[in-house]
Short mmCIF file of C-alpha atoms and ligand atoms in Angstrom, two decimals:
data_model
loop_
_atom_site.label_atom_id
_atom_site.label_comp_id
_atom_site.label_asym_id
_atom_site.label_seq_id
_atom_site.Cartn_x
_atom_site.Cartn_y
_atom_site.Cartn_z
CA MET P 1 0.00 0.00 -0.01
CA ARG P 2 1.24 3.53 -0.85
CA LYS P 3 2.02 5.70 2.16
CA PRO P 4 -0.28 8.76 2.42
CA GLU P 5 1.35 12.05 1.56
CA LEU P 6 3.25 13.98 4.28
CA HIS P 7 0.48 16.47 4.92
CA TRP P 8 -2.08 13.77 5.43
CA GLN P 9 0.25 11.92 7.81
CA ILE P 10 0.74 15.15 9.78
CA LEU P 11 -2.91 15.92 9.78
CA ILE P 12 -3.73 12.44 11.16
CA ALA P 13 -1.03 12.89 13.76
CA ILE P 14 -2.66 16.17 14.89
CA LEU P 15 -6.02 14.56 15.25
CA LEU P 16 -4.59 11.63 17.18
CA ALA P 17 -2.67 14.06 19.38
CA VAL P 18 -5.79 16.03 20.33
CA VAL P 19 -7.44 12.75 21.46
CA ALA P 20 -4.38 11.47 23.25
CA GLY P 21 -3.64 14.89 24.98
CA THR P 22 -7.23 15.24 26.11
CA LEU P 23 -7.42 11.73 27.49
CA SER P 24 -4.08 11.68 29.25
CA GLY P 25 -3.81 15.23 30.63
CA THR P 26 -0.57 15.99 32.35
CA GLU P 27 -1.02 13.35 34.96
CA GLY P 28 -1.94 10.12 33.12
CA GLY P 29 0.83 7.59 32.56
CA ILE P 30 2.32 4.15 33.17
CA GLY P 31 4.29 3.60 36.31
CA ASN P 32 6.56 6.57 36.93
CA VAL P 33 6.46 7.89 33.43
CA THR P 34 3.59 10.19 32.39
CA PHE P 35 2.40 10.33 28.85
CA TYR P 36 3.07 14.11 29.01
CA GLN P 37 6.73 13.41 29.44
CA VAL P 38 6.71 11.06 26.45
CA TYR P 39 5.00 13.78 24.24
CA ASP P 40 7.47 16.37 25.51
CA PHE P 41 10.44 14.12 24.71
CA VAL P 42 9.28 13.27 21.22
CA GLY P 43 8.22 16.83 20.36
CA THR P 44 11.37 18.45 21.72
CA LEU P 45 13.63 16.03 19.98
CA PHE P 46 11.97 16.70 16.64
CA LEU P 47 12.06 20.48 17.15
CA ASN P 48 15.66 20.34 18.11
CA GLY P 49 16.38 18.43 14.93
CA LEU P 50 14.99 21.27 12.94
CA ARG P 51 16.47 24.05 15.07
CA MET P 52 19.90 22.41 14.63
CA VAL P 53 20.03 23.42 10.94
CA ILE P 54 18.58 26.95 11.27
CA VAL P 55 21.81 28.93 11.82
CA PRO P 56 23.80 27.33 9.06
CA LEU P 57 20.80 27.26 6.77
CA VAL P 58 19.96 30.98 7.24
CA ILE P 59 23.59 31.96 6.63
CA ALA P 60 24.11 29.72 3.66
CA SER P 61 20.81 30.40 1.97
CA ILE P 62 21.08 34.18 2.25
CA ILE P 63 24.67 34.21 1.03
CA THR P 64 23.96 31.94 -1.94
CA GLY P 65 20.65 33.79 -2.50
CA ILE P 66 22.27 37.20 -2.69
CA ALA P 67 25.19 35.95 -4.68
CA SER P 68 22.99 34.28 -7.25
CA VAL P 69 20.83 37.33 -7.66
CA GLY P 70 23.93 39.04 -9.00
CA THR P 71 25.05 42.57 -8.95
CA GLY P 72 23.53 46.00 -8.84
CA LYS P 73 20.19 46.27 -10.69
CA ASP P 74 19.03 42.66 -10.25
CA LEU P 75 19.55 42.74 -6.47
CA GLY P 76 17.83 46.06 -6.11
CA ARG P 77 14.86 44.92 -8.16
CA LEU P 78 14.38 41.68 -6.30
CA GLY P 79 14.87 43.45 -2.95
CA LEU P 80 12.34 46.09 -3.70
CA LYS P 81 9.78 43.59 -4.99
CA THR P 82 10.22 41.50 -1.83
CA MET P 83 10.02 44.40 0.62
CA GLY P 84 7.03 45.82 -1.25
CA CYS P 85 5.26 42.50 -0.97
CA PHE P 86 6.05 42.16 2.69
CA ALA P 87 4.72 45.65 3.40
CA LEU P 88 1.59 45.15 1.37
CA PHE P 89 0.69 41.82 2.95
CA THR P 90 1.40 42.82 6.51
CA SER P 91 -0.54 46.13 6.33
CA THR P 92 -3.53 44.39 4.76
CA ALA P 93 -3.41 41.77 7.57
CA ILE P 94 -3.57 44.57 10.21
CA LEU P 95 -6.46 46.26 8.48
CA VAL P 96 -8.34 42.88 8.41
CA GLY P 97 -7.66 42.57 12.14
CA LEU P 98 -8.75 46.08 12.85
CA PHE P 99 -11.95 45.41 10.88
CA PHE P 100 -12.91 42.35 12.80
CA VAL P 101 -12.06 43.62 16.21
CA SER P 102 -14.10 46.86 15.49
CA VAL P 103 -17.08 44.85 14.28
CA MET P 104 -17.02 41.97 16.79
CA THR P 105 -15.99 44.17 19.79
CA PRO P 106 -14.75 41.21 21.92
CA GLY P 107 -13.85 43.61 24.76
CA ILE P 108 -17.39 44.89 25.17
CA VAL P 109 -20.20 42.91 26.66
CA ASP P 110 -23.72 44.32 26.83
CA GLY P 111 -22.42 47.76 25.92
CA GLU P 112 -20.03 47.79 28.86
CA PRO P 113 -16.20 47.31 28.89
CA ALA P 114 -15.69 43.65 29.72
CA GLY P 115 -12.61 44.10 31.85
CA GLU P 116 -14.17 43.51 35.19
CA SER P 117 -16.73 40.94 34.12
CA LEU P 118 -14.01 38.84 32.45
CA ASN P 119 -12.30 38.80 35.76
CA LEU P 120 -9.40 37.02 34.27
CA THR P 121 -6.58 39.27 35.17
CA LEU P 122 -4.05 36.82 36.41
CA ASP P 123 -2.34 37.44 39.73
CA SER P 124 0.51 39.79 39.35
CA ASP P 125 3.07 37.13 40.10
CA THR P 126 2.14 35.14 37.02
CA VAL P 127 2.11 38.22 34.84
CA ASN P 128 5.47 39.41 36.32
CA SER P 129 7.15 36.07 35.78
CA THR P 130 5.86 35.88 32.19
CA LEU P 131 7.06 39.43 31.50
CA SER P 132 10.53 38.57 32.89
CA SER P 133 10.75 35.36 30.96
CA MET P 134 10.15 37.38 27.86
CA GLU P 135 13.12 39.61 28.39
CA GLY P 136 15.72 39.32 25.71
CA ARG P 137 13.19 38.31 23.09
CA ASP P 138 13.08 40.37 19.89
CA GLY P 139 10.47 42.85 18.96
CA GLY P 140 9.41 46.03 20.54
CA ASP P 141 11.85 48.85 20.57
CA ILE P 142 12.63 49.99 17.02
CA ILE P 143 15.88 51.75 17.73
CA GLU P 144 16.99 48.78 19.69
CA LEU P 145 16.14 46.63 16.66
CA PHE P 146 18.53 48.53 14.37
CA ILE P 147 21.32 48.51 16.92
CA ARG P 148 20.95 44.74 17.40
CA MET P 149 20.88 44.20 13.68
CA VAL P 150 24.52 44.91 13.39
CA PRO P 151 26.39 42.25 15.35
CA THR P 152 29.58 43.16 17.15
CA ASN P 153 30.63 39.52 17.00
CA VAL P 154 29.37 37.33 14.29
CA VAL P 155 30.35 34.09 15.98
CA GLY P 156 28.59 35.26 19.15
CA ALA P 157 25.42 36.02 17.12
CA ALA P 158 25.52 32.51 15.65
CA VAL P 159 26.02 31.00 19.03
CA ALA P 160 23.10 32.99 20.46
CA GLY P 161 21.01 32.08 17.40
CA ASP P 162 20.38 35.79 16.86
CA ILE P 163 18.80 35.47 13.41
CA THR P 164 18.27 39.23 12.79
CA SER P 165 21.95 40.03 13.04
CA LEU P 166 22.94 36.90 11.16
CA ILE P 167 20.71 38.00 8.28
CA PHE P 168 22.38 41.36 8.17
CA PHE P 169 25.86 39.90 8.18
CA SER P 170 25.01 37.28 5.58
CA LEU P 171 23.44 39.89 3.25
CA LEU P 172 26.74 41.82 3.37
CA PHE P 173 28.80 38.67 3.01
CA GLY P 174 26.93 37.59 -0.14
CA TYR P 175 26.98 41.05 -1.53
CA PHE P 176 30.74 41.49 -1.23
CA MET P 177 31.64 37.87 -1.90
CA ILE P 178 30.93 38.18 -5.57
CA ARG P 179 32.86 41.44 -5.77
CA ILE P 180 36.24 39.98 -4.85
CA PRO P 181 38.54 38.40 -7.50
CA GLU P 182 36.80 35.69 -9.35
CA ARG P 183 38.94 32.75 -8.30
CA GLN P 184 38.24 33.23 -4.57
CA ALA P 185 34.66 34.27 -5.18
CA THR P 186 33.92 31.05 -7.12
CA THR P 187 35.45 28.90 -4.37
CA LEU P 188 33.40 30.59 -1.59
CA LEU P 189 30.30 30.34 -3.70
CA VAL P 190 30.71 26.59 -4.27
CA PHE P 191 31.39 26.12 -0.57
CA TRP P 192 28.26 27.96 0.56
CA GLN P 193 26.10 26.21 -2.03
CA GLY P 194 27.38 23.00 -0.69
CA VAL P 195 26.48 23.96 2.89
CA ASN P 196 23.01 25.01 1.77
CA GLU P 197 22.35 21.71 -0.04
CA THR P 198 23.59 19.72 2.89
CA MET P 199 21.36 21.62 5.37
CA LEU P 200 18.33 21.01 3.09
CA ALA P 201 19.24 17.32 2.79
CA ILE P 202 19.31 17.09 6.67
CA THR P 203 15.99 18.88 6.80
CA MET P 204 14.51 16.35 4.42
CA TRP P 205 15.68 13.58 6.64
CA VAL P 206 14.31 15.20 9.82
CA MET P 207 11.05 15.83 8.09
CA LYS P 208 10.47 12.13 7.80
CA PHE P 209 9.83 12.23 11.47
CA ALA P 210 7.39 15.06 11.27
CA PRO P 211 4.20 13.04 11.96
CA ILE P 212 5.69 11.64 15.20
CA GLY P 213 7.23 15.01 16.20
CA VAL P 214 4.00 16.92 15.47
CA PHE P 215 2.10 14.34 17.47
CA GLY P 216 4.29 15.00 20.49
CA LEU P 217 4.11 18.78 20.17
CA ILE P 218 0.27 19.02 19.82
CA ALA P 219 -0.42 16.32 22.44
CA ARG P 220 1.85 18.25 24.86
CA THR P 221 -0.01 21.54 24.24
CA ILE P 222 -3.52 19.97 24.53
CA ALA P 223 -2.61 18.00 27.62
CA SER P 224 -1.31 21.11 29.41
CA THR P 225 -3.70 23.73 28.07
CA GLY P 226 -6.98 21.90 27.55
CA PHE P 227 -9.91 23.73 26.09
CA ALA P 228 -11.90 24.67 29.20
CA ALA P 229 -9.92 27.86 29.99
CA PHE P 230 -11.07 29.39 26.69
CA ALA P 231 -14.74 29.84 27.42
CA PRO P 232 -14.68 33.45 28.86
CA LEU P 233 -12.41 34.67 26.07
CA LEU P 234 -14.32 32.91 23.34
CA VAL P 235 -15.31 36.06 21.45
CA PHE P 236 -11.79 37.25 21.43
CA PHE P 237 -10.52 33.82 20.33
CA LEU P 238 -13.11 33.73 17.48
CA THR P 239 -12.28 37.36 16.42
CA VAL P 240 -8.62 36.44 15.93
CA THR P 241 -9.58 33.17 14.31
CA PHE P 242 -11.91 34.71 11.76
CA ALA P 243 -9.58 37.49 10.93
CA LEU P 244 -6.70 35.06 10.35
CA MET P 245 -8.91 32.79 8.23
CA VAL P 246 -10.10 35.74 6.11
CA HIS P 247 -6.51 36.76 5.64
CA ILE P 248 -5.23 33.39 4.52
CA PHE P 249 -8.22 32.20 2.52
CA ILE P 250 -9.35 35.48 0.97
CA VAL P 251 -6.74 38.21 1.05
CA LEU P 252 -3.70 36.06 0.28
CA SER P 253 -5.59 34.07 -2.22
CA VAL P 254 -6.58 37.17 -4.03
CA TYR P 255 -2.99 38.41 -3.99
CA LEU P 256 -1.77 35.07 -5.33
CA ARG P 257 -4.38 35.05 -8.08
CA VAL P 258 -4.04 38.69 -9.12
CA LEU P 259 -0.39 39.42 -8.64
CA GLY P 260 1.06 35.99 -9.19
CA LYS P 261 -1.51 34.42 -11.55
CA VAL P 262 -1.18 31.27 -9.32
CA ASN P 263 -3.97 28.93 -8.22
CA PRO P 264 -4.29 29.58 -4.53
CA LEU P 265 -5.60 26.12 -3.76
CA LYS P 266 -2.77 24.39 -5.45
CA HIS P 267 -0.27 26.56 -3.61
CA LEU P 268 -1.96 25.89 -0.29
CA VAL P 269 -1.79 22.17 -0.79
CA ALA P 270 1.84 22.38 -1.89
CA MET P 271 2.77 24.27 1.25
CA SER P 272 0.62 22.33 3.62
CA PRO P 273 3.35 20.35 5.40
CA ALA P 274 5.07 23.65 6.28
CA LEU P 275 1.83 25.12 7.46
CA LEU P 276 1.08 22.20 9.65
CA MET P 277 4.64 22.31 11.05
CA ALA P 278 4.26 26.07 11.82
CA PHE P 279 1.00 25.30 13.56
CA SER P 280 2.57 22.60 15.70
CA SER P 281 5.76 24.39 16.61
CA ALA P 282 4.47 28.05 16.90
CA SER P 283 7.90 29.05 15.53
CA SER P 284 8.55 30.56 12.10
CA ASN P 285 12.31 29.95 12.68
CA ALA P 286 11.85 26.28 13.31
CA THR P 287 9.62 26.00 10.23
CA LEU P 288 12.00 27.80 7.84
CA PRO P 289 13.80 24.67 6.67
CA MET P 290 10.62 22.89 5.88
CA ASN P 291 9.08 25.95 4.25
CA MET P 292 12.11 26.18 1.93
CA GLU P 293 11.82 22.58 1.14
CA CYS P 294 8.11 22.78 0.20
CA LEU P 295 8.53 25.95 -1.79
CA ARG P 296 11.27 24.40 -3.91
CA ASN P 297 10.05 20.87 -4.28
CA ASN P 298 6.28 21.26 -4.20
CA ALA P 299 5.61 24.75 -5.47
CA GLY P 300 8.41 24.79 -8.01
CA VAL P 301 10.07 28.11 -7.01
CA SER P 302 13.79 28.42 -7.94
CA ASP P 303 16.57 28.25 -5.40
CA ARG P 304 17.49 31.84 -6.20
CA VAL P 305 14.15 33.28 -5.04
CA THR P 306 13.57 30.78 -2.24
CA ASN P 307 16.98 31.46 -0.69
CA PHE P 308 16.44 35.23 -0.97
CA VAL P 309 12.86 35.64 0.17
CA LEU P 310 12.13 33.01 2.77
CA PRO P 311 14.94 33.63 5.31
CA LEU P 312 14.16 37.35 5.13
CA GLY P 313 10.42 36.72 5.41
CA ALA P 314 10.84 34.55 8.48
CA THR P 315 11.71 37.66 10.49
CA LEU P 316 10.59 40.59 8.42
CA ASN P 317 7.13 39.38 7.21
CA MET P 318 4.76 38.42 9.93
CA ASP P 319 1.17 38.91 8.84
CA GLY P 320 -0.41 36.77 11.49
CA THR P 321 1.54 38.30 14.28
CA ALA P 322 0.86 41.88 13.15
CA LEU P 323 -2.87 41.09 12.85
CA TYR P 324 -2.82 39.47 16.24
CA GLU P 325 -1.07 42.42 17.87
CA CYS P 326 -3.64 44.85 16.53
CA VAL P 327 -6.61 42.72 17.58
CA ALA P 328 -5.18 41.98 20.99
CA VAL P 329 -4.36 45.53 21.84
CA ILE P 330 -7.67 46.96 20.62
CA PHE P 331 -9.47 44.14 22.55
CA LEU P 332 -7.74 45.09 25.73
CA ALA P 333 -8.40 48.76 25.13
CA GLN P 334 -12.11 47.94 24.76
CA ALA P 335 -12.09 45.80 27.88
CA TYR P 336 -10.42 48.51 29.93
CA GLY P 337 -12.84 51.20 28.55
CA LEU P 338 -10.17 53.18 26.88
CA ASP P 339 -11.36 55.80 24.42
CA LEU P 340 -10.45 54.45 20.98
CA SER P 341 -9.92 57.66 19.04
CA PHE P 342 -8.89 57.55 15.48
CA ALA P 343 -5.39 58.69 16.53
CA THR P 344 -5.18 55.71 18.96
CA GLN P 345 -6.19 53.26 16.23
CA VAL P 346 -3.58 54.76 13.88
CA THR P 347 -0.98 54.36 16.60
CA VAL P 348 -1.87 50.74 17.17
CA VAL P 349 -1.76 49.98 13.45
CA MET P 350 1.59 51.64 12.94
CA LEU P 351 3.12 50.08 15.94
CA SER P 352 1.77 46.62 14.96
CA LEU P 353 3.42 47.06 11.59
CA MET P 354 6.73 48.25 12.97
CA THR P 355 7.08 45.78 15.79
CA SER P 356 6.16 42.75 13.67
CA PHE P 357 9.01 43.68 11.40
CA GLY P 358 12.16 42.06 12.82
CA MET P 359 10.39 40.11 15.55
CA ALA P 360 11.99 36.76 16.42
CA GLY P 361 10.15 33.82 14.91
CA ILE P 362 9.80 31.99 18.22
CA PRO P 363 6.84 31.05 20.37
CA ALA P 364 4.97 33.90 22.16
CA ALA P 365 7.26 36.57 20.64
CA SER P 366 4.22 38.82 20.03
CA LEU P 367 3.68 39.26 23.74
CA VAL P 368 6.71 41.52 23.94
CA ALA P 369 5.55 43.69 21.20
CA ILE P 370 2.11 43.91 22.76
CA THR P 371 3.52 45.26 25.97
CA VAL P 372 5.29 47.94 23.95
CA ILE P 373 2.10 48.99 22.21
CA LEU P 374 0.10 48.90 25.49
CA THR P 375 2.58 51.25 27.07
CA ALA P 376 2.40 53.58 23.97
CA ILE P 377 -1.37 53.93 24.30
CA GLY P 378 -1.42 54.24 28.10
CA LEU P 379 -2.72 50.81 29.19
CA PRO P 380 -1.12 48.91 32.06
CA VAL P 381 1.26 46.17 30.89
CA GLU P 382 -0.44 43.79 33.32
CA ALA P 383 -3.43 43.77 30.92
CA ILE P 384 -1.45 41.19 29.02
CA GLY P 385 -2.51 38.67 31.66
CA LEU P 386 -5.81 38.35 29.90
CA LEU P 387 -4.11 37.21 26.75
CA LEU P 388 -2.00 34.50 28.27
CA VAL P 389 -4.93 32.05 28.52
CA THR P 390 -5.48 31.69 24.84
CA ASP P 391 -2.02 32.63 23.65
CA ARG P 392 -0.56 29.29 22.74
CA ILE P 393 -3.33 28.16 20.36
CA LEU P 394 -3.55 31.62 18.78
CA ASP P 395 0.27 31.56 18.46
CA MET P 396 0.05 28.30 16.48
CA MET P 397 -2.47 29.80 14.08
CA ARG P 398 -0.70 33.09 13.53
CA THR P 399 2.62 31.35 13.02
CA ALA P 400 1.09 29.26 10.18
CA ILE P 401 -0.17 32.50 8.57
CA ASN P 402 3.28 34.09 9.02
CA VAL P 403 5.00 31.26 7.27
CA TYR P 404 2.39 30.94 4.47
CA SER P 405 2.57 34.60 3.71
CA ASP P 406 6.35 34.28 3.17
CA SER P 407 5.70 31.55 0.58
CA CYS P 408 3.02 33.64 -1.17
CA CYS P 409 5.42 36.46 -1.45
CA ALA P 410 8.15 34.24 -2.84
CA VAL P 411 5.88 32.81 -5.45
CA ILE P 412 4.66 36.22 -6.59
CA VAL P 413 8.23 37.48 -6.78
CA ALA P 414 9.28 34.36 -8.75
CA ARG P 415 6.39 34.81 -11.19
CA SER P 416 7.34 38.44 -11.74
CA GLU P 417 10.84 37.23 -12.55
CA LYS P 418 9.29 35.16 -15.32
CA GLU P 419 10.31 31.85 -13.71
CA THR P 420 9.09 28.68 -15.30
CA GLY P 421 8.22 25.47 -13.47
CA ILE P 422 6.08 27.07 -10.83
CA LEU P 423 2.92 25.24 -9.81
CA VAL P 424 0.08 27.38 -11.27
N1 LIG C 1 5.33 32.58 17.15
C1 LIG C 1 5.32 33.55 16.08
C2 LIG C 1 6.30 33.07 15.00
O1 LIG C 1 7.23 32.36 15.19
C3 LIG C 1 5.66 34.90 16.55
C4 LIG C 1 4.50 35.36 17.35
O2 LIG C 1 3.58 36.01 16.85
O3 LIG C 1 4.65 35.24 18.63
O4 LIG C 1 6.15 33.42 13.87
#
């Protein structure tokens, strides 16, 4: 019998994980070993396998990407198209979020700010410990972002897994590498191409374990979070979910069709393993290798565009995150009875756009940016306590959108470069 395709295997794994996680909870087990420990072990092992390739993959793919784009005009053109696409996608995502949160008003119940009736503000210890555990994550301060982008020590940045500064260094490296004498330039290019290919081969191998790994990750989340805690925040949860669905199924599909002349459904199916992986890991960074693999092998985009657009997109283009930030902040403002003037809304939109740019593609990174926006519009940072309850599941969804939007951008750029062989 033929094995089902990878996305089906992953999907089945997710369904089984929901059942297993619900049945076992965190306590169930055999002897001294809980099932939760088993989920955690399998999931972490799989994630580590993918994380292991991220640093060399980001460096090698950007260097070869930039080098293969060539000099001067070509690079400028590709860069402009990519950044234009990122900006267009992210700003539309925020507007979709703003629309839904204004229409569904999750923070207002019976015409009154829902802050008190929600009565969900976690005790300050929980909030404080969450806030302090977020320290050092990316996002937030824009000036800080630029400062951090230029690493003082490249090896240190690689050790710390600081993707933003590695991207910056790799862009420079690739740019100048092809401007040195040809003999050395060729040697370096061949070397980095080799590293890139090897990392992708390792990724393919790790991906074979995806169904088991995803099972572990999802079962772990369901076992520890459960669904019961969601009830009081249901309207907020649904607002984010609807907005994300509209963005992926309508907005991005229209962009794919109109700008890329690509069949959105085919593209979605081609990218589905990466989407499911993003959903399970809640990390764009951890999904990057798989996203590149799907884009090249299933969607038929060239190495040149894949290597250029996806690593940049993993930190610079975060539609789901930007949308979520906007909805979350406006929700809290509604719940706390803050006057939502036009100026406040513009501030939230602008800050969502700027903070999503350059945010680390790791779980719960948005929370940092949200604290920045809350401060900017005069709400207490503790308000974030309300969001913690639903954060993990919403994080899984927004990460899938983040990753998918990068692939849409890449396909549109590839089509505009007249590439052939793309799945249309
Ligand atoms: N987890 C998201 C990502 O990795 C970032 C976030 O919104 O928290 O893309």
